[in-house]
Every structure is written in structure tokens, then in C-alpha cells.
mmCIF file of C-alpha atoms in Angstrom:
data_model
loop_
_atom_site.group_PDB
_atom_site.id
_atom_site.type_symbol
_atom_site.label_atom_id
_atom_site.label_comp_id
_atom_site.label_asym_id
_atom_site.label_seq_id
_atom_site.Cartn_x
_atom_site.Cartn_y
_atom_site.Cartn_z
ATOM 1 C CA UNK A 3 32.611 56.234 13.266
ATOM 2 C CA UNK A 4 29.875 58.276 14.960
ATOM 3 C CA UNK A 5 31.865 58.145 18.212
ATOM 4 C CA UNK A 6 34.987 59.539 16.520
ATOM 5 C CA UNK A 7 32.923 62.222 14.811
ATOM 6 C CA UNK A 8 31.493 63.285 18.166
ATOM 7 C CA UNK A 9 34.996 63.550 19.631
ATOM 8 C CA UNK A 10 36.159 65.611 16.653
ATOM 9 C CA UNK A 11 33.202 67.988 16.935
ATOM 10 C CA UNK A 12 33.814 68.381 20.673
ATOM 11 C CA UNK A 13 37.491 69.237 20.142
ATOM 12 C CA UNK A 14 36.634 71.726 17.394
ATOM 13 C CA UNK A 15 34.043 73.448 19.562
ATOM 14 C CA UNK A 16 36.633 73.939 22.294
ATOM 15 C CA UNK A 17 39.594 75.028 20.165
ATOM 16 C CA UNK A 18 38.210 76.806 17.110
ATOM 17 C CA UNK A 19 36.222 80.049 16.889
ATOM 18 C CA UNK A 20 32.755 79.632 15.434
ATOM 19 C CA UNK A 21 29.821 81.676 14.236
ATOM 20 C CA UNK A 22 26.086 81.158 14.519
ATOM 21 C CA UNK A 23 24.782 79.583 11.306
ATOM 22 C CA UNK A 24 21.724 81.846 11.462
ATOM 23 C CA UNK A 25 22.884 85.340 12.491
ATOM 24 C CA UNK A 26 26.570 84.850 11.554
ATOM 25 C CA UNK A 27 27.781 86.415 14.790
ATOM 26 C CA UNK A 28 30.981 84.973 16.246
ATOM 27 C CA UNK A 29 30.391 83.306 19.603
ATOM 28 C CA UNK A 30 30.780 79.943 21.306
ATOM 29 C CA UNK A 31 27.746 78.087 19.942
ATOM 30 C CA UNK A 32 27.033 76.993 16.391
ATOM 31 C CA UNK A 33 23.474 78.212 16.926
ATOM 32 C CA UNK A 34 23.428 81.117 19.369
ATOM 33 C CA UNK A 35 20.951 81.181 22.236
ATOM 34 C CA UNK A 36 18.949 84.061 20.756
ATOM 35 C CA UNK A 37 18.546 82.386 17.357
ATOM 36 C CA UNK A 38 17.750 79.047 18.972
ATOM 37 C CA UNK A 39 15.048 80.724 21.052
ATOM 38 C CA UNK A 40 13.631 82.387 17.942
ATOM 39 C CA UNK A 41 13.607 79.047 16.142
ATOM 40 C CA UNK A 42 11.954 77.367 19.110
ATOM 41 C CA UNK A 43 9.145 79.926 19.013
ATOM 42 C CA UNK A 44 8.535 80.193 15.273
ATOM 43 C CA UNK A 45 9.670 76.915 13.667
ATOM 44 C CA UNK A 46 7.188 75.003 11.523
ATOM 45 C CA UNK A 47 7.330 72.068 13.941
ATOM 46 C CA UNK A 48 5.475 74.170 16.529
ATOM 47 C CA UNK A 49 2.508 74.877 14.247
ATOM 48 C CA UNK A 50 -0.562 72.769 13.505
ATOM 49 C CA UNK A 51 0.440 70.787 10.431
ATOM 50 C CA UNK A 52 -0.957 67.836 8.518
ATOM 51 C CA UNK A 53 0.416 64.747 10.230
ATOM 52 C CA UNK A 54 0.843 63.037 6.859
ATOM 53 C CA UNK A 55 2.473 65.638 4.578
ATOM 54 C CA UNK A 56 3.670 68.329 7.001
ATOM 55 C CA UNK A 57 1.857 71.298 5.428
ATOM 56 C CA UNK A 58 0.202 73.875 7.713
ATOM 57 C CA UNK A 59 -3.475 73.141 8.190
ATOM 58 C CA UNK A 60 -6.413 75.336 7.333
ATOM 59 C CA UNK A 61 -8.991 76.003 10.047
ATOM 60 C CA UNK A 62 -11.386 73.437 8.560
ATOM 61 C CA UNK A 63 -8.683 70.736 8.667
ATOM 62 C CA UNK A 64 -7.629 71.116 12.301
ATOM 63 C CA UNK A 65 -9.976 68.538 13.822
ATOM 64 C CA UNK A 66 -8.647 65.595 11.824
ATOM 65 C CA UNK A 67 -5.087 67.016 11.686
ATOM 66 C CA UNK A 68 -4.935 66.020 8.034
ATOM 67 C CA UNK A 69 -5.107 68.245 4.977
ATOM 68 C CA UNK A 70 -7.710 67.859 2.251
ATOM 69 C CA UNK A 71 -5.055 66.952 -0.339
ATOM 70 C CA UNK A 72 -3.925 63.919 1.685
ATOM 71 C CA UNK A 73 -7.539 62.835 2.145
ATOM 72 C CA UNK A 74 -8.283 63.058 -1.576
ATOM 73 C CA UNK A 75 -5.000 61.595 -2.811
ATOM 74 C CA UNK A 76 -3.196 59.854 0.065
ATOM 75 C CA UNK A 77 0.596 59.587 -0.329
ATOM 76 C CA UNK A 78 2.379 56.316 0.340
ATOM 77 C CA UNK A 79 4.146 57.673 3.434
ATOM 78 C CA UNK A 80 2.295 57.696 6.748
ATOM 79 C CA UNK A 81 3.679 60.707 8.587
ATOM 80 C CA UNK A 82 5.931 63.740 8.076
ATOM 81 C CA UNK A 83 7.824 65.695 10.709
ATOM 82 C CA UNK A 84 9.565 68.917 9.604
ATOM 83 C CA UNK A 85 11.797 71.268 11.545
ATOM 84 C CA UNK A 86 11.037 74.524 9.748
ATOM 85 C CA UNK A 87 9.755 76.150 6.562
ATOM 86 C CA UNK A 88 12.068 76.379 3.569
ATOM 87 C CA UNK A 89 11.974 80.187 3.439
ATOM 88 C CA UNK A 90 12.827 80.460 7.143
ATOM 89 C CA UNK A 91 16.012 81.324 9.008
ATOM 90 C CA UNK A 92 17.833 78.050 8.211
ATOM 91 C CA UNK A 93 17.644 78.326 4.420
ATOM 92 C CA UNK A 94 20.979 80.106 3.998
ATOM 93 C CA UNK A 95 22.758 77.606 6.239
ATOM 94 C CA UNK A 96 21.419 74.718 4.166
ATOM 95 C CA UNK A 97 22.520 76.442 0.959
ATOM 96 C CA UNK A 98 26.002 76.882 2.432
ATOM 97 C CA UNK A 99 26.105 73.138 3.052
ATOM 98 C CA UNK A 100 24.704 71.999 -0.291
ATOM 99 C CA UNK A 101 26.070 74.484 -2.780
ATOM 100 C CA UNK A 102 29.190 75.894 -1.101
ATOM 101 C CA UNK A 103 30.177 72.479 0.299
ATOM 102 C CA UNK A 104 30.688 73.834 3.808
ATOM 103 C CA UNK A 105 30.254 70.604 5.755
ATOM 104 C CA UNK A 106 30.574 72.416 9.089
ATOM 105 C CA UNK A 107 27.071 73.777 8.514
ATOM 106 C CA UNK A 108 25.708 70.224 8.783
ATOM 107 C CA UNK A 109 26.804 70.232 12.408
ATOM 108 C CA UNK A 110 24.937 73.477 13.143
ATOM 109 C CA UNK A 111 21.794 72.370 11.311
ATOM 110 C CA UNK A 112 21.809 69.078 13.218
ATOM 111 C CA UNK A 113 22.144 71.001 16.493
ATOM 112 C CA UNK A 114 19.107 73.093 15.532
ATOM 113 C CA UNK A 115 17.192 69.854 14.852
ATOM 114 C CA UNK A 116 18.351 68.189 18.069
ATOM 115 C CA UNK A 117 17.479 71.198 20.221
ATOM 116 C CA UNK A 118 13.988 71.501 18.743
ATOM 117 C CA UNK A 119 12.943 67.907 18.086
ATOM 118 C CA UNK A 120 15.192 65.252 19.613
ATOM 119 C CA UNK A 121 13.349 65.030 22.934
ATOM 120 C CA UNK A 122 10.057 64.658 21.082
ATOM 121 C CA UNK A 123 11.423 61.943 18.789
ATOM 122 C CA UNK A 124 13.897 60.094 21.012
ATOM 123 C CA UNK A 125 11.320 57.421 21.880
ATOM 124 C CA UNK A 126 10.077 57.012 18.315
ATOM 125 C CA UNK A 127 9.241 53.318 17.809
ATOM 126 C CA UNK A 128 10.652 53.161 14.271
ATOM 127 C CA UNK A 129 13.381 50.625 13.495
ATOM 128 C CA UNK A 130 15.581 52.155 10.785
ATOM 129 C CA UNK A 131 16.581 55.557 9.410
ATOM 130 C CA UNK A 132 17.488 55.909 5.724
ATOM 131 C CA UNK A 133 18.716 59.159 4.131
ATOM 132 C CA UNK A 134 17.415 60.109 0.697
ATOM 133 C CA UNK A 135 20.266 59.069 -1.605
ATOM 134 C CA UNK A 136 22.056 60.861 -4.413
ATOM 135 C CA UNK A 137 22.938 59.000 -7.583
ATOM 136 C CA UNK A 138 26.540 57.780 -7.767
ATOM 137 C CA UNK A 139 27.258 60.388 -10.442
ATOM 138 C CA UNK A 140 25.877 63.291 -8.408
ATOM 139 C CA UNK A 141 27.555 62.035 -5.256
ATOM 140 C CA UNK A 142 30.905 62.102 -7.068
ATOM 141 C CA UNK A 143 30.246 65.647 -8.291
ATOM 142 C CA UNK A 144 29.182 67.050 -4.900
ATOM 143 C CA UNK A 145 31.469 64.901 -2.792
ATOM 144 C CA UNK A 146 28.871 64.140 -0.122
ATOM 145 C CA UNK A 147 25.170 63.471 0.411
ATOM 146 C CA UNK A 148 23.758 66.387 2.395
ATOM 147 C CA UNK A 149 20.841 64.307 3.708
ATOM 148 C CA UNK A 150 23.236 61.781 5.204
ATOM 149 C CA UNK A 151 25.552 64.474 6.601
ATOM 150 C CA UNK A 152 22.536 65.797 8.494
ATOM 151 C CA UNK A 153 21.025 62.426 9.418
ATOM 152 C CA UNK A 154 24.248 61.016 10.828
ATOM 153 C CA UNK A 155 24.459 63.926 13.286
ATOM 154 C CA UNK A 156 20.895 63.965 14.612
ATOM 155 C CA UNK A 157 20.125 62.249 17.894
ATOM 156 C CA UNK A 158 18.008 59.109 17.773
ATOM 157 C CA UNK A 159 17.005 56.552 20.336
ATOM 158 C CA UNK A 160 19.052 53.326 20.474
ATOM 159 C CA UNK A 161 16.154 51.477 18.859
ATOM 160 C CA UNK A 162 16.758 53.274 15.547
ATOM 161 C CA UNK A 163 19.549 52.001 13.339
ATOM 162 C CA UNK A 164 20.886 54.310 10.615
ATOM 163 C CA UNK A 165 21.429 52.676 7.211
ATOM 164 C CA UNK A 166 23.180 55.208 4.931
ATOM 165 C CA UNK A 167 23.450 52.916 1.903
ATOM 166 C CA UNK A 168 20.176 50.974 1.976
ATOM 167 C CA UNK A 169 18.389 53.233 -0.517
ATOM 168 C CA UNK A 170 19.897 53.615 -3.992
ATOM 169 C CA UNK A 171 19.162 56.058 -6.780
ATOM 170 C CA UNK A 172 19.441 55.783 -10.542
ATOM 171 C CA UNK A 173 21.090 58.716 -12.286
ATOM 172 C CA UNK A 174 18.717 61.141 -14.009
ATOM 173 C CA UNK A 175 19.895 64.039 -16.184
ATOM 174 C CA UNK A 176 16.656 66.067 -15.871
ATOM 175 C CA UNK A 177 16.187 68.377 -12.903
ATOM 176 C CA UNK A 178 12.911 68.489 -10.954
ATOM 177 C CA UNK A 179 13.182 72.100 -9.786
ATOM 178 C CA UNK A 180 10.616 74.307 -11.493
ATOM 179 C CA UNK A 181 8.588 71.427 -12.919
ATOM 180 C CA UNK A 182 4.809 71.073 -12.461
ATOM 181 C CA UNK A 183 3.683 68.456 -9.966
ATOM 182 C CA UNK A 184 2.623 65.877 -12.556
ATOM 183 C CA UNK A 185 5.995 66.223 -14.318
ATOM 184 C CA UNK A 186 7.860 65.853 -11.025
ATOM 185 C CA UNK A 187 5.944 62.668 -10.304
ATOM 186 C CA UNK A 188 6.690 61.166 -13.712
ATOM 187 C CA UNK A 189 10.383 62.118 -13.529
ATOM 188 C CA UNK A 190 10.894 60.457 -10.169
ATOM 189 C CA UNK A 191 9.043 57.237 -11.005
ATOM 190 C CA UNK A 192 11.333 54.192 -10.695
ATOM 191 C CA UNK A 193 14.266 56.399 -9.673
ATOM 192 C CA UNK A 194 14.883 54.598 -6.362
ATOM 193 C CA UNK A 195 15.578 51.017 -5.390
ATOM 194 C CA UNK A 196 16.752 49.087 -2.335
ATOM 195 C CA UNK A 197 20.045 47.303 -1.817
ATOM 196 C CA UNK A 198 19.012 43.633 -2.101
ATOM 197 C CA UNK A 199 20.976 42.854 1.078
ATOM 198 C CA UNK A 200 18.640 44.955 3.257
ATOM 199 C CA UNK A 201 15.257 43.914 1.860
ATOM 200 C CA UNK A 202 14.929 41.048 4.335
ATOM 201 C CA UNK A 203 16.042 43.314 7.165
ATOM 202 C CA UNK A 204 13.233 45.799 6.480
ATOM 203 C CA UNK A 205 10.376 43.320 6.238
ATOM 204 C CA UNK A 206 7.431 44.439 8.390
ATOM 205 C CA UNK A 207 9.526 47.192 9.933
ATOM 206 C CA UNK A 208 8.860 50.926 10.390
ATOM 207 C CA UNK A 209 11.324 53.123 8.523
ATOM 208 C CA UNK A 210 12.262 56.797 8.781
ATOM 209 C CA UNK A 211 13.338 58.533 5.569
ATOM 210 C CA UNK A 212 15.443 61.651 6.195
ATOM 211 C CA UNK A 213 15.635 64.473 3.642
ATOM 212 C CA UNK A 214 16.994 67.996 3.717
ATOM 213 C CA UNK A 215 14.114 69.620 1.790
ATOM 214 C CA UNK A 216 10.561 68.567 0.955
ATOM 215 C CA UNK A 217 8.790 70.497 -1.806
ATOM 216 C CA UNK A 218 6.014 68.709 -3.692
ATOM 217 C CA UNK A 219 6.599 65.473 -1.783
ATOM 218 C CA UNK A 220 6.936 63.453 -5.007
ATOM 219 C CA UNK A 221 10.434 62.183 -4.164
ATOM 220 C CA UNK A 222 9.470 61.022 -0.684
ATOM 221 C CA UNK A 223 6.224 59.539 -1.990
ATOM 222 C CA UNK A 224 8.120 57.463 -4.557
ATOM 223 C CA UNK A 225 10.586 56.289 -1.911
ATOM 224 C CA UNK A 226 7.710 55.294 0.368
ATOM 225 C CA UNK A 227 6.099 53.381 -2.506
ATOM 226 C CA UNK A 228 9.328 51.454 -3.128
ATOM 227 C CA UNK A 229 9.764 50.710 0.578
ATOM 228 C CA UNK A 230 6.219 49.445 1.002
ATOM 229 C CA UNK A 231 6.429 47.396 -2.192
ATOM 230 C CA UNK A 232 9.413 45.698 -0.548
ATOM 231 C CA UNK A 233 7.624 44.829 2.691
ATOM 232 C CA UNK A 234 8.105 47.911 4.904
ATOM 233 C CA UNK A 235 5.030 48.377 7.095
ATOM 234 C CA UNK A 236 5.242 52.092 7.887
ATOM 235 C CA UNK A 237 7.185 55.067 6.455
ATOM 236 C CA UNK A 238 7.805 58.322 8.313
ATOM 237 C CA UNK A 239 9.539 61.346 6.795
ATOM 238 C CA UNK A 240 11.903 63.451 8.877
ATOM 239 C CA UNK A 241 12.594 66.649 6.928
ATOM 240 C CA UNK A 242 14.810 69.597 7.797
ATOM 241 C CA UNK A 243 12.962 72.232 5.728
ATOM 242 C CA UNK A 244 9.519 72.160 4.103
ATOM 243 C CA UNK A 245 8.033 74.441 1.470
ATOM 244 C CA UNK A 246 4.746 75.549 2.992
ATOM 245 C CA UNK A 247 2.756 76.141 -0.171
ATOM 246 C CA UNK A 248 1.494 73.014 -1.953
ATOM 247 C CA UNK A 249 2.727 72.714 -5.532
ATOM 248 C CA UNK A 250 -0.268 72.278 -7.813
ATOM 249 C CA UNK A 251 -0.070 70.872 -11.314
ATOM 250 C CA UNK A 252 -0.535 74.299 -12.871
ATOM 251 C CA UNK A 253 2.082 76.042 -10.760
ATOM 252 C CA UNK A 254 5.843 76.383 -11.078
#
């Protein structure tokens, strides 16, 4: 399926006009050279960030490369790698994908990821990559899972196997957006579970969880808890966009 998708994308790039997903100028590449260069220079992945949660570090935190919040209240995941900040140049492209259902933007966003991070991550020793799932109800409403549409297009080493249906999600009516941190954490508790057929496969393995956006980290923390409760040894988050201000219990 991935092979056919690659052929389709190659044909489209040769036959159809395109526009840069960042500057919207018509030209040959989905991300133009100027915007790619700008992203290479200013993306969050090129800054000193906490290795565990992906937030930019304060001066006092640089030596240990870990933020004070992760030291005081360690999350269940072990590492987080983010491409860029949520309020950066890729935000509009992600919104076009998620809310306007323009799947072509997934291709451009994946190219931005691959150009910035694939060489760094190609030798990652992890065994499996799992996208953050949508509930069946939400998947039917949207028509696709944006995290999977991105994850299926990013380059990985041959040692990493992508499992799009391993993680499952119960349907929840309440929305997390705008909720305080403690409310977010309570809302997401017991939301995720694993397909019983893959539990044995993941025993003592290292797993990547791919998400389009990381805000408070409560969703990814709950997923990591579920994975480790089911025998996974290490959990790494790969995230397209990260909010760069921690969400405290009194905020939002």
C-alpha cells in the first residue's frame, strides 16, 4: 500500500501544479526551498528542548536537558521529538488537513518532517510506530485519522514497523480543548486500549507514538501508561507540532 501511495505521489508531483503549503506560492515543490530553509533554521527541533516532554529549556535546565516539570512529575513516556512549535509556519497547513479535509497537505507536512528529521531518526532503534487513534465515531465523521495520514508518509528505518490499528480509543463526547490540565488528565483516563492481538507483539519492545499536536501532554502520557502497563519497555513521542508554553492547572 505504501509502495502504491509513493507511486501516486510521484505521478501527481510530475503532472499536477502544486503550491507550497507554507507560503502558498505555486511552484514545483510542496514545500518550497525558501520555506524549507526557513524551517530548517527556526524549527523547534533545532532548539534546546527537554528530551522527555519537548518543551524549550530554561537556562538552569540546560545541563541535564530535562525540564523541572518532568523532574518533579515524570510522565510515563521516555522521550519526545517535535518538528516545530504549534504557532509556527506549519499551523495553517495542519488546519487545512484536519478541518478542511485537504489530504494533500499531509504529503507536504510529511515532506517537511522528512527534510528536517528523517536523517536524524532513520537509525532509531525503536521497533514499532503507532499513530494516536481517533474513536470509531470521530473517524467516521472526519473520514480519516490525521495522525496516521502523517505517520504513514514519514520515512523510517526498516527496523520500524508501522501499526495503524494497534491503539484503540473509546468515544468521548467531552472536548479537551480549553480545559485545565487536571481536567484534561481526568478526561483522558482510560480512553485508550490496545488491540489484544498486538499485546504479545509489543512485549519488551520500544514503541514510537506519533501525534499531530502535543499540548499539555496528557493524551500521550495516558497512551504511554497503557503501553507500559501492557509490557512495552520504552515509549517515544514523535510530534509534528508542539505548544511551547506548559499548560498549568490554573490556565486555559
